[in-house]
Short mmCIF file of C-alpha atoms and ligand atoms in Angstrom, two decimals:
data_model
loop_
_atom_site.label_atom_id
_atom_site.label_comp_id
_atom_site.label_asym_id
_atom_site.label_seq_id
_atom_site.Cartn_x
_atom_site.Cartn_y
_atom_site.Cartn_z
CA MET A 27 -9.72 75.70 23.28
CA ALA A 28 -10.27 74.98 26.94
CA ASP A 29 -12.78 72.35 25.92
CA MET A 30 -10.20 70.74 23.67
CA GLU A 31 -7.73 70.60 26.53
CA ASN A 32 -10.35 69.12 28.79
CA ILE A 33 -11.12 66.35 26.32
CA ASN A 34 -7.42 65.70 25.84
CA SER A 35 -6.66 65.48 29.52
CA GLU A 36 -9.68 63.25 30.00
CA ALA A 37 -8.48 60.90 27.26
CA ASN A 38 -5.02 60.96 28.74
CA GLU A 39 -6.37 60.16 32.18
CA ARG A 40 -8.28 57.22 30.77
CA ASN A 41 -5.12 56.07 29.03
CA ILE A 42 -3.19 56.20 32.31
CA VAL A 43 -5.85 54.18 34.13
CA LYS A 44 -5.86 51.59 31.34
CA ALA A 45 -2.10 51.23 31.46
CA TRP A 46 -2.18 50.98 35.26
CA ARG A 47 -4.82 48.22 35.23
CA ALA A 48 -2.96 46.25 32.57
CA TRP A 49 0.21 46.68 34.59
CA ARG A 50 -1.44 45.29 37.70
CA THR A 51 -3.00 42.34 35.88
CA ALA A 52 0.34 41.57 34.26
CA HIS A 53 2.00 41.52 37.66
CA GLU A 54 -0.74 39.35 39.15
CA MET A 55 -0.41 36.97 36.24
CA VAL A 56 3.35 36.71 36.66
CA GLN A 57 2.89 36.19 40.40
CA ASP A 58 0.16 33.59 39.94
CA ARG A 59 2.44 31.64 37.65
CA GLY A 60 4.89 31.29 40.52
CA TYR A 61 7.44 34.00 39.84
CA GLU A 62 8.80 36.04 42.70
CA LEU A 63 7.36 39.52 42.97
CA ALA A 64 7.05 41.68 46.04
CA GLU A 65 3.52 42.45 47.15
CA GLU A 66 4.06 46.21 46.87
CA GLU A 67 5.19 45.74 43.28
CA VAL A 68 1.97 43.96 42.42
CA LYS A 69 -0.47 46.17 44.29
CA ILE A 70 0.86 49.49 43.09
CA SER A 71 -1.57 52.37 43.60
CA LEU A 72 -2.66 54.58 40.73
CA ASP A 73 -0.84 57.58 42.18
CA ALA A 74 2.40 55.69 42.63
CA PHE A 75 2.02 54.40 39.09
CA ARG A 76 1.42 57.90 37.83
CA THR A 77 4.55 59.32 39.39
CA GLN A 78 6.66 56.44 38.18
CA TYR A 79 5.53 55.85 34.64
CA THR A 80 4.33 59.14 33.18
CA SER A 81 6.49 61.62 31.33
CA ILE A 82 6.68 65.29 32.13
CA ASP A 83 3.77 66.07 29.80
CA GLY A 84 1.56 63.68 31.74
CA THR A 85 1.32 60.87 29.19
CA VAL A 86 2.14 57.25 29.96
CA SER A 87 5.51 56.18 28.67
CA ARG A 88 5.13 52.50 27.93
CA GLU A 89 8.81 52.13 27.07
CA ARG A 90 9.51 52.56 30.77
CA MET A 91 6.97 49.90 31.72
CA LYS A 92 9.06 46.77 31.66
CA PHE A 93 10.01 44.30 34.31
CA SER A 94 11.49 40.89 34.87
CA ALA A 95 10.86 38.27 37.54
CA ARG A 96 12.69 35.16 38.68
CA PRO A 97 10.87 31.89 39.30
CA SER A 98 10.32 30.98 42.96
CA PRO A 99 11.91 27.80 44.38
CA GLU A 100 8.51 26.06 44.36
CA MET A 101 8.02 26.95 40.71
CA LEU A 102 11.50 25.71 39.82
CA LYS A 103 10.72 22.45 41.56
CA LYS A 104 7.42 22.12 39.76
CA TYR A 105 9.01 22.60 36.36
CA THR A 106 12.05 20.37 36.88
CA PRO A 107 11.70 17.02 35.13
CA PRO A 108 12.39 13.98 37.33
CA ALA A 109 15.98 12.75 37.41
CA THR A 110 16.67 9.77 35.19
CA PRO A 111 19.83 7.63 34.99
CA SER A 112 20.77 9.30 31.71
CA ASN A 113 19.98 12.76 33.07
CA PRO A 114 20.82 12.69 36.77
CA ASP A 115 20.79 16.45 37.24
CA PRO A 116 17.81 17.81 35.27
CA GLN A 117 17.50 21.54 34.71
CA PRO A 118 14.15 23.26 35.26
CA ASP A 119 12.44 24.33 32.05
CA VAL A 120 11.49 27.74 33.36
CA GLY A 121 13.65 30.78 33.88
CA THR A 122 13.46 34.49 34.27
CA ILE A 123 10.50 36.15 32.60
CA TRP A 124 10.69 39.48 30.78
CA VAL A 125 7.60 41.64 30.36
CA GLU A 126 7.38 44.63 28.07
CA PHE A 127 4.59 47.04 27.14
CA ASN A 128 4.23 48.37 23.64
CA ASP A 129 1.82 50.97 22.29
CA ASP A 130 2.58 50.69 18.58
CA PRO A 131 -0.61 50.53 16.53
CA SER A 132 0.48 47.16 15.20
CA VAL A 133 3.42 44.83 15.68
CA GLY A 134 5.15 43.54 12.57
CA ALA A 135 7.53 40.67 12.00
CA GLU A 136 10.55 42.89 12.41
CA ALA A 137 9.54 44.18 15.86
CA MET A 138 8.64 40.67 16.96
CA ARG A 139 11.97 39.33 15.76
CA ARG A 140 13.82 42.09 17.58
CA PHE A 141 11.95 41.31 20.79
CA ALA A 142 12.54 37.55 20.50
CA LYS A 143 16.20 38.12 19.74
CA PHE A 144 16.52 40.38 22.74
CA CYS A 145 14.89 37.77 25.01
CA SER A 146 17.02 34.90 23.74
CA HIS A 147 20.15 37.00 23.89
CA GLU A 148 19.51 38.07 27.48
CA HIS A 149 18.63 34.46 28.40
CA TYR A 150 15.05 35.17 29.36
CA ARG A 151 13.20 31.88 29.09
CA THR A 152 9.86 33.62 28.65
CA GLY A 153 9.21 36.92 26.95
CA MET A 154 5.87 38.62 27.28
CA MET A 155 4.63 41.48 25.15
CA ILE A 156 1.58 43.48 26.15
CA LEU A 157 0.32 45.33 23.13
CA SER A 158 -2.08 48.06 22.27
CA GLY A 159 -2.28 47.10 18.60
CA ASN A 160 -2.55 43.81 16.85
CA VAL A 161 0.10 41.35 15.74
CA SER A 162 0.55 40.70 12.02
CA SER A 163 0.43 37.11 10.86
CA ALA A 164 4.06 37.23 9.72
CA ALA A 165 4.99 38.31 13.25
CA LYS A 166 3.14 35.32 14.70
CA LYS A 167 5.21 33.08 12.45
CA GLU A 168 8.37 34.46 14.03
CA ILE A 169 7.45 33.11 17.48
CA PRO A 170 7.99 29.37 16.90
CA LYS A 171 11.40 30.05 15.38
CA PHE A 172 12.72 31.09 18.77
CA ALA A 173 10.96 28.32 20.72
CA GLN A 174 14.28 26.62 21.31
CA TRP A 175 15.61 29.56 23.31
CA THR A 176 12.67 31.52 24.56
CA THR A 177 8.90 31.30 24.76
CA ILE A 178 7.26 34.42 23.40
CA GLU A 179 3.77 35.26 24.57
CA TRP A 180 1.70 38.28 23.76
CA PHE A 181 -1.45 39.76 25.22
CA LEU A 182 -3.61 42.64 24.18
CA GLU A 183 -3.63 45.40 26.74
CA GLU A 184 -7.40 45.63 26.53
CA ASP A 185 -7.67 41.96 27.53
CA LEU A 186 -5.73 42.67 30.71
CA LEU A 187 -7.84 45.56 31.94
CA ILE A 188 -9.48 43.12 34.33
CA ASN A 189 -8.00 39.98 35.76
CA ILE A 190 -10.26 37.25 34.41
CA THR A 191 -9.29 34.77 37.12
CA HIS A 192 -10.77 37.14 39.71
CA HIS A 193 -14.16 36.96 38.09
CA GLU A 194 -16.71 35.13 40.21
CA LEU A 195 -17.71 32.83 37.36
CA VAL A 196 -14.16 31.67 36.75
CA PRO A 197 -13.35 28.75 39.08
CA ARG A 198 -9.97 28.31 40.68
CA HIS A 199 -7.38 26.77 38.37
CA VAL A 200 -4.33 25.00 39.77
CA ILE A 201 -1.60 23.66 37.50
CA LEU A 202 -0.43 20.20 38.59
CA SER A 203 3.22 19.35 38.82
CA ARG A 204 4.59 16.30 37.05
CA GLU A 205 4.36 14.13 40.14
CA GLU A 206 0.82 15.25 40.85
CA LYS A 207 -0.14 14.47 37.27
CA THR A 208 1.33 10.95 37.42
CA ALA A 209 -0.37 10.37 40.75
CA LEU A 210 -3.68 11.50 39.31
CA LEU A 211 -3.40 9.25 36.27
CA LYS A 212 -2.39 6.32 38.46
CA ARG A 213 -5.20 6.88 40.90
CA TYR A 214 -7.90 6.92 38.26
CA ARG A 215 -6.08 4.41 36.03
CA LEU A 216 -6.21 6.80 33.10
CA LYS A 217 -4.17 7.56 30.07
CA GLU A 218 -3.64 11.30 29.76
CA THR A 219 -5.63 11.38 26.52
CA GLN A 220 -8.65 10.15 28.47
CA LEU A 221 -8.80 13.38 30.44
CA PRO A 222 -11.04 16.24 29.33
CA ARG A 223 -9.10 18.90 27.49
CA ILE A 224 -8.39 22.59 27.66
CA LEU A 225 -7.02 24.51 24.69
CA GLN A 226 -3.67 26.24 24.98
CA ARG A 227 -5.30 29.41 23.67
CA ASP A 228 -8.03 29.28 26.34
CA PRO A 229 -7.90 32.60 28.20
CA VAL A 230 -7.20 30.96 31.53
CA ALA A 231 -4.60 28.59 30.04
CA LYS A 232 -2.96 31.62 28.43
CA TYR A 233 -3.04 33.44 31.75
CA PHE A 234 -1.10 30.64 33.42
CA GLY A 235 1.13 30.10 30.41
CA MET A 236 0.17 26.44 30.26
CA ARG A 237 2.15 24.13 28.05
CA ARG A 238 0.96 21.11 26.10
CA GLY A 239 0.66 18.06 28.34
CA GLN A 240 0.17 19.93 31.58
CA VAL A 241 -2.90 19.13 33.64
CA VAL A 242 -4.95 21.78 35.38
CA LYS A 243 -7.16 21.10 38.35
CA ILE A 244 -10.33 23.14 38.28
CA ILE A 245 -11.99 23.59 41.64
CA ARG A 246 -15.59 24.65 41.49
CA SER A 247 -17.77 25.32 44.46
CA SER A 248 -21.01 23.45 44.25
CA GLU A 249 -24.19 24.10 46.17
CA THR A 250 -24.81 20.42 46.72
CA ALA A 251 -21.36 18.91 46.93
CA GLY A 252 -19.39 21.67 48.54
CA ARG A 253 -16.32 21.58 46.35
CA TYR A 254 -15.99 19.77 43.11
CA ALA A 255 -12.71 19.22 41.32
CA SER A 256 -12.21 18.35 37.71
CA TYR A 257 -9.07 17.96 35.65
CA ARG A 258 -8.17 19.07 32.16
CA LEU A 259 -5.25 18.29 29.95
CA CYS A 260 -3.77 21.15 27.97
CA VAL A 261 -3.62 20.46 24.25
CA MET B 15 -7.66 -5.27 37.22
CA SER B 16 -4.22 -6.02 38.51
CA LYS B 17 -2.85 -5.67 35.02
CA GLN B 18 -0.62 -2.80 34.14
CA PRO B 19 -2.69 0.31 33.68
CA ASN B 20 -0.68 1.48 30.72
CA LYS B 21 -1.78 -1.48 28.58
CA PRO B 22 -5.55 -1.22 28.37
CA LYS B 23 -7.50 -3.79 26.39
CA GLY B 24 -9.05 -2.56 23.17
CA ILE B 25 -12.80 -2.82 22.92
CA LEU B 26 -12.63 -3.60 19.22
CA LYS B 27 -12.66 -7.19 17.98
CA ASN B 28 -9.29 -8.69 17.55
CA LYS B 29 -8.90 -9.58 13.91
CA GLY B 30 -6.17 -12.05 14.68
CA ASN B 31 -3.89 -11.05 11.85
CA PRO B 32 -1.14 -8.79 12.99
CA PRO B 33 -0.21 -5.93 10.67
CA PRO B 34 2.22 -7.02 7.98
CA THR B 35 5.72 -6.60 9.21
CA SER B 36 8.15 -4.83 6.99
CA THR B 37 10.69 -7.61 7.25
CA GLU B 38 9.77 -8.87 3.80
CA GLN B 39 11.41 -5.99 2.01
CA PRO B 40 14.98 -5.12 2.70
CA THR B 41 14.56 -2.30 5.22
CA PRO B 42 16.95 0.61 4.86
CA ASP B 43 18.87 1.70 7.90
CA PRO B 44 16.34 3.67 9.99
CA ARG B 45 19.02 6.12 11.01
CA GLU B 46 19.77 6.93 7.42
CA VAL B 47 16.10 7.38 6.58
CA ALA B 48 15.73 9.69 9.56
CA ILE B 49 18.72 11.74 8.50
CA LYS B 50 17.43 11.97 4.98
CA HIS B 51 14.04 13.21 6.13
CA ALA B 52 15.63 15.60 8.56
CA ARG B 53 17.63 17.03 5.66
CA ILE B 54 14.49 17.49 3.59
CA ILE B 55 12.75 19.26 6.48
CA HIS B 56 15.83 21.33 7.09
CA SER B 57 16.01 22.56 3.52
CA ARG B 58 12.31 23.42 3.63
CA ARG B 59 12.85 25.40 6.80
CA GLU B 60 15.67 27.25 5.14
CA ILE B 61 13.45 28.31 2.29
CA GLU B 62 10.74 29.36 4.75
CA ASP B 63 13.28 31.42 6.66
CA GLN B 64 14.41 32.95 3.40
CA ILE B 65 10.83 33.95 2.67
CA SER B 66 10.27 35.54 6.06
CA ASP B 67 13.58 37.40 5.82
CA SER B 68 12.67 38.76 2.43
CA LEU B 69 9.22 39.59 3.77
CA ILE B 70 10.76 41.89 6.34
CA GLU B 71 12.95 43.42 3.67
CA LEU B 72 10.06 43.94 1.26
CA SER B 73 7.87 45.41 3.97
CA ARG B 74 10.15 48.46 3.93
CA PHE B 75 10.32 48.80 0.15
CA PRO B 76 10.91 50.76 -2.02
CA SER B 77 14.44 51.70 -1.08
CA THR B 78 14.48 54.61 -3.56
CA ARG B 79 11.72 57.10 -2.89
CA ASP B 80 13.00 60.03 -4.93
CA SER B 81 10.68 62.05 -7.13
CA PRO B 82 11.15 60.47 -10.58
CA TYR B 83 10.13 57.12 -9.21
CA ASN B 84 6.68 56.15 -8.05
CA ALA B 85 4.45 53.08 -7.98
CA SER B 86 3.86 53.09 -11.75
CA ASN B 87 7.48 53.84 -12.53
CA PRO B 88 9.58 52.16 -9.83
CA ALA B 89 13.33 52.36 -9.62
CA PRO B 90 14.67 49.55 -11.83
CA ALA B 91 16.79 48.10 -9.02
CA ASP B 92 13.79 47.95 -6.69
CA ALA B 93 11.54 46.42 -9.32
CA GLU B 94 14.17 43.84 -10.12
CA SER B 95 14.77 42.77 -6.56
CA PHE B 96 11.02 42.74 -5.86
CA LYS B 97 10.42 40.45 -8.78
CA ASN B 98 13.27 38.24 -7.69
CA LEU B 99 12.21 37.94 -4.06
CA ILE B 100 8.52 37.49 -4.76
CA ARG B 101 9.13 34.45 -6.94
CA LEU B 102 9.03 31.96 -4.10
CA TYR B 103 5.98 33.46 -2.43
CA GLN B 104 2.67 31.68 -2.18
CA PRO B 105 -0.44 33.86 -2.34
CA GLY B 106 -0.74 33.49 1.44
CA ASP B 107 2.78 34.81 1.98
CA TYR B 108 1.94 37.71 -0.28
CA ASP B 109 -1.10 38.54 1.84
CA ASP B 110 1.19 38.49 4.87
CA LEU B 111 3.49 40.91 3.09
CA ILE B 112 0.60 43.31 2.44
CA GLU B 113 -0.43 43.07 6.08
CA GLU B 114 3.15 43.66 7.16
CA ARG B 115 3.48 46.74 4.96
CA ASN B 116 0.20 48.07 6.29
CA SER B 117 1.41 47.62 9.83
CA ASN B 118 4.46 49.67 8.85
CA GLY B 119 2.00 52.32 7.63
CA LEU B 120 2.81 51.81 3.97
CA CYS B 121 0.65 51.17 0.93
CA GLY B 122 0.20 47.43 0.39
CA TYR B 123 1.82 47.48 -3.06
CA THR B 124 5.48 46.77 -2.51
CA LEU B 125 6.86 49.28 -5.01
CA CYS B 126 4.65 52.14 -3.86
CA PRO B 127 6.38 54.76 -1.68
CA ASN B 128 3.10 56.29 -0.43
CA PRO B 129 1.64 55.73 3.02
CA ARG B 130 -1.54 53.70 3.23
CA SER B 131 -4.76 55.64 3.12
CA ARG B 132 -6.77 56.24 6.22
CA ILE B 133 -10.44 56.73 5.61
CA ALA B 134 -11.99 59.29 7.89
CA GLY B 135 -15.06 58.33 9.83
CA GLY B 136 -16.13 54.97 11.09
CA GLY B 137 -18.13 52.26 9.41
CA THR B 138 -17.01 48.87 8.25
CA PHE B 139 -18.15 49.46 4.68
CA LYS B 140 -17.63 52.31 2.23
CA LEU B 141 -19.26 53.29 -1.02
CA VAL B 142 -16.88 53.69 -3.93
CA ASN B 143 -17.58 55.38 -7.28
CA PHE B 144 -20.91 56.62 -6.08
CA GLY B 145 -23.32 57.38 -8.94
CA ARG B 146 -21.16 55.68 -11.53
CA LYS B 147 -21.46 52.43 -13.36
CA ASP B 148 -18.74 50.67 -11.36
CA PHE B 149 -20.35 51.59 -8.08
CA ASN B 150 -19.48 49.18 -5.31
CA ILE B 151 -19.70 48.68 -1.57
CA VAL B 152 -16.33 47.69 -0.19
CA PRO B 153 -15.17 46.89 3.34
CA THR B 154 -13.18 49.80 4.73
CA ARG B 155 -10.46 47.39 5.75
CA GLU B 156 -9.88 46.49 2.10
CA LEU B 157 -9.71 50.12 1.02
CA GLU B 158 -7.27 51.09 3.74
CA LYS B 159 -4.73 48.56 2.53
CA TRP B 160 -3.72 50.78 -0.39
CA CYS B 161 -2.95 54.39 -1.15
CA SER B 162 -5.20 54.25 -4.19
CA GLN B 163 -7.27 51.79 -6.20
CA LYS B 164 -4.53 51.76 -8.82
CA CYS B 165 -2.15 50.25 -6.31
CA ALA B 166 -4.73 47.64 -5.36
CA LYS B 167 -4.86 46.66 -9.02
CA ARG B 168 -1.08 46.55 -9.33
CA ALA B 169 -0.77 44.38 -6.24
CA MET B 170 -3.48 41.98 -7.40
CA TYR B 171 -1.81 41.75 -10.80
CA VAL B 172 1.22 40.34 -9.03
CA LYS B 173 -0.79 38.12 -6.73
CA VAL B 174 -2.56 36.21 -9.46
CA GLN B 175 0.81 35.22 -10.90
CA LEU B 176 1.89 33.55 -7.69
CA ASN B 177 1.70 29.84 -7.35
CA GLU B 178 -0.05 27.75 -4.71
CA THR B 179 2.58 24.99 -4.86
CA ALA B 180 4.96 24.90 -1.95
CA ALA B 181 8.00 27.10 -2.25
CA TRP B 182 10.54 24.29 -1.94
CA GLU B 183 9.09 22.61 -4.99
CA ARG B 184 9.66 25.72 -7.06
CA ALA B 185 12.96 26.81 -5.60
CA GLY B 186 14.97 25.21 -8.38
CA ILE B 187 12.96 26.56 -11.31
CA ALA B 188 14.72 29.74 -12.44
CA SER B 189 12.33 30.58 -15.23
CA ILE B 190 9.36 31.63 -13.10
CA GLN B 191 8.93 35.28 -13.95
CA ILE B 192 6.65 37.79 -12.30
CA ASP B 193 5.45 40.74 -14.36
CA LEU B 194 4.41 44.11 -13.06
CA LEU B 195 1.19 45.64 -14.31
CA GLU B 196 2.63 48.69 -16.09
CA GLU B 197 5.28 46.71 -17.89
CA GLY B 198 2.70 44.56 -19.58
CA THR B 199 0.47 47.36 -20.88
CA ASP B 200 3.20 49.76 -21.98
CA THR B 201 5.29 47.37 -23.95
CA ALA B 202 2.53 45.69 -25.91
CA THR B 203 2.41 48.56 -28.41
CA THR B 204 5.72 48.41 -30.20
CA ALA B 205 6.48 45.69 -32.65
CA ALA B 206 9.76 44.76 -31.08
CA ASP B 207 8.01 44.12 -27.84
CA ALA B 208 5.35 42.09 -29.55
CA ALA B 209 8.10 39.78 -30.67
CA LYS B 210 9.40 39.75 -27.14
CA LYS B 211 5.95 38.80 -25.94
CA LEU B 212 5.76 35.94 -28.38
CA GLU B 213 9.13 34.79 -27.18
CA LYS B 214 7.90 34.91 -23.64
CA GLN B 215 4.84 32.91 -24.57
CA ALA B 216 7.01 30.27 -26.14
CA GLU B 217 9.10 30.22 -23.03
CA ASN B 218 6.00 29.84 -20.91
CA LEU B 219 4.99 26.89 -23.01
CA LYS B 220 8.43 25.43 -22.46
CA ILE B 221 8.06 25.94 -18.73
CA GLU B 222 4.71 24.21 -18.80
CA ALA B 223 6.19 21.26 -20.64
CA LEU B 224 9.07 21.18 -18.16
CA GLU B 225 6.69 21.26 -15.26
CA LYS B 226 4.72 18.44 -16.81
CA THR B 227 7.77 16.25 -17.20
CA ALA B 228 8.80 17.10 -13.67
CA GLN B 229 5.32 16.10 -12.51
CA ASN B 230 5.52 12.86 -14.45
CA ALA B 231 8.94 12.11 -13.02
CA ARG B 232 7.61 12.83 -9.56
CA ASP B 233 4.62 10.52 -10.08
CA LEU B 234 6.90 7.79 -11.32
CA ALA B 235 9.22 8.29 -8.38
CA LEU B 236 6.27 8.04 -6.05
CA GLU B 237 5.18 4.83 -7.75
CA ARG B 238 8.63 3.40 -7.38
CA GLY B 239 8.83 4.51 -3.78
CA ASP B 240 11.71 6.86 -4.37
CA SER B 241 11.89 9.93 -2.24
CA THR B 242 12.28 13.35 -3.77
CA GLU B 243 14.53 16.00 -2.50
CA ASN B 244 14.13 19.64 -3.53
CA GLY B 245 12.00 18.61 -6.42
CA LYS B 246 14.76 16.54 -7.92
CA THR B 247 14.40 12.81 -7.85
CA SER B 248 17.26 11.24 -6.04
CA LYS B 249 19.10 8.49 -7.83
CA ARG B 250 17.98 5.01 -7.07
CA SER B 251 20.72 2.89 -5.69
CA ILE B 252 20.10 -0.54 -7.12
CA LYS B 253 23.04 -2.63 -8.29
CA LEU B 254 22.34 -4.24 -11.60
CA THR B 255 24.51 -7.11 -12.78
CA ILE B 256 23.57 -8.80 -16.01
CA ARG B 257 24.42 -12.45 -15.92
CA GLU B 258 24.12 -14.38 -19.15
CA LYS B 259 22.91 -17.92 -19.03
CA SER B 260 25.35 -20.27 -20.61
CA VAL B 261 23.91 -21.97 -23.66
CA LYS B 262 24.58 -25.69 -23.89
CA ILE B 263 22.40 -26.88 -26.72
CA ALA B 264 21.41 -25.32 -29.96
CA PRO B 265 18.02 -23.57 -29.81
CA GLU B 266 15.17 -25.61 -31.15
CA ALA B 267 11.82 -24.59 -32.49
CA PRO B 268 8.92 -25.70 -30.28
CA SER B 269 7.11 -28.78 -31.45
CA LEU B 270 4.06 -30.72 -30.36
CA ASP B 271 4.76 -33.18 -27.61
CA ILE B 272 3.79 -36.80 -27.80
CA ASP B 273 1.44 -36.58 -24.85
CA SER B 274 0.20 -33.23 -26.22
CA GLN B 275 0.28 -31.56 -22.84
CA ALA B 276 2.40 -28.70 -24.14
CA HIS B 277 -0.56 -26.36 -24.29
CA LEU B 278 -0.92 -26.63 -20.51
CA VAL B 279 2.64 -25.59 -19.89
CA THR B 280 3.23 -22.03 -18.88
CA GLU B 281 6.86 -21.00 -19.13
CA GLY B 282 7.93 -24.56 -18.70
CA TYR B 283 5.72 -25.19 -15.68
CA LYS B 284 2.59 -27.31 -15.73
CA SER B 285 0.11 -26.30 -13.09
CA THR B 286 -1.46 -29.09 -11.09
CA PHE B 287 -4.68 -29.35 -9.11
CA ASP B 288 -4.83 -30.33 -5.51
CA PRO B 289 -7.56 -32.99 -5.49
CA ASN B 290 -8.51 -32.14 -1.90
CA SER B 291 -8.92 -28.49 -2.63
CA GLU B 292 -12.46 -27.21 -2.33
CA THR B 293 -11.97 -24.91 -5.26
CA VAL B 294 -11.72 -27.84 -7.63
CA SER B 295 -15.19 -28.66 -8.84
CA GLN B 296 -16.80 -31.89 -7.67
CA GLU B 297 -16.77 -33.42 -11.12
CA ASN B 298 -13.09 -32.99 -11.43
CA LYS B 299 -12.57 -34.72 -8.11
CA ASN B 300 -14.63 -37.66 -9.26
CA THR B 301 -12.68 -38.09 -12.43
CA ASP B 302 -9.47 -37.85 -10.43
CA LYS B 303 -10.66 -40.60 -8.14
CA LYS B 304 -11.65 -42.81 -11.07
CA GLU B 305 -8.25 -42.38 -12.53
CA THR B 306 -6.55 -43.40 -9.33
CA ILE B 307 -8.81 -46.40 -9.10
CA SER B 308 -8.20 -47.45 -12.66
CA ASP B 309 -4.50 -46.97 -12.09
CA GLN B 310 -4.59 -49.50 -9.34
ZN1 ZN C 13 0.23 52.81 -3.39
#
């Protein structure tokens, strides 16, 4: 019996650590995208996480793990289309992001629809779900239906246990603003289709929430050339 | 290189002939065409939404789970609404429904109230019917979709009746009927039902004929350049006015002309050769020249 308890508490401990790491990566991701988050929110220690997000019986309560973040002024500027005569006061196409954790074994169309409805109703421009189970194909079909109001993204918790952009083999990725993109195309006399491409479902593109048509600058360090930058268009 | 960067020169040879402009045919108002197409897309979207709504509804079926009813004997109301809702599904949608039910923890067959089975132990494959004739090795994932093999059979019986054609093309056809497995086997015994079956067959034949005529009409519409909307061909809007030619002289039977050139006349027109044309053979040209000379 004591053995059983030991195994249980060990599994529970592992579960807490997993949730904590996913929580940190999610915060880093939201921060790296340009949303405003305080440093102490991002770098929460395991103990602080434990006191805040576990129930009395010591298990993680993922329903409590939810947060929202507002875009920083720089991010707003980056995502605001240039003013045109017909649209003299353009609105930025980013807004508050809503992040939720979910430990259901699988997410169906109904749950996805409820989440998307919640996000559009509360005027969150981006809704992020971090899941323990998989998403059914009918649920995936629900996402584009709400594209007009809110962008729904989902990640598997196990994919967020480490932050891939911190890996030494992943070079630095910087998303270009509209002006930077036009300047780049002008400088090299390129059409955007002449750039190399990156898929929207690429792990790093997903991390930054890249949209079609955005250009990412990839800065690699090279032994011979010092730094070497290349550009990719998100498709 | 001082040219505008957004107009690069193609590396392919310039053929010199620009693509045919559509000015030859009377072009319909582009706005109207756009609206028409938007309507078509809109109605398709509506049907797709209808399917995903019903998918969510069916993923919680059956609504009556009381003891007399089970997968082989479903509540009539449930069976009826299942058969109604499933009509527009494509096999792919049906697979989605099974997945959706599984993610709700239910057996994949829509009318089954049991939870899906969970096979203990790991392994991606399982042996079924070990030591029997119908022994098989099946992926565990397949087995876990259902509560029992009977339900798998029932669900597949429905699936094979579904149609690959897009839902919006079938939306109007009311006679598409889906049968459930038990219904078919039970009713075949009595004579009255045999008659019913015959009737159904006849109806199926009728449906086939209907589908064929619909297909023909669609092909014809495509040939004519008509657009179709919801499977129905829209009416062509061409104004026809029949104008009679006024008759001035009494009709006359054709007769041989004096110069006997009538055989060269096609519908009253005599084709001529251009003497300078290269397609006219050299001999012909020579004779033409001689004639002109002799004329002078
Ligand atoms: Zn079943």
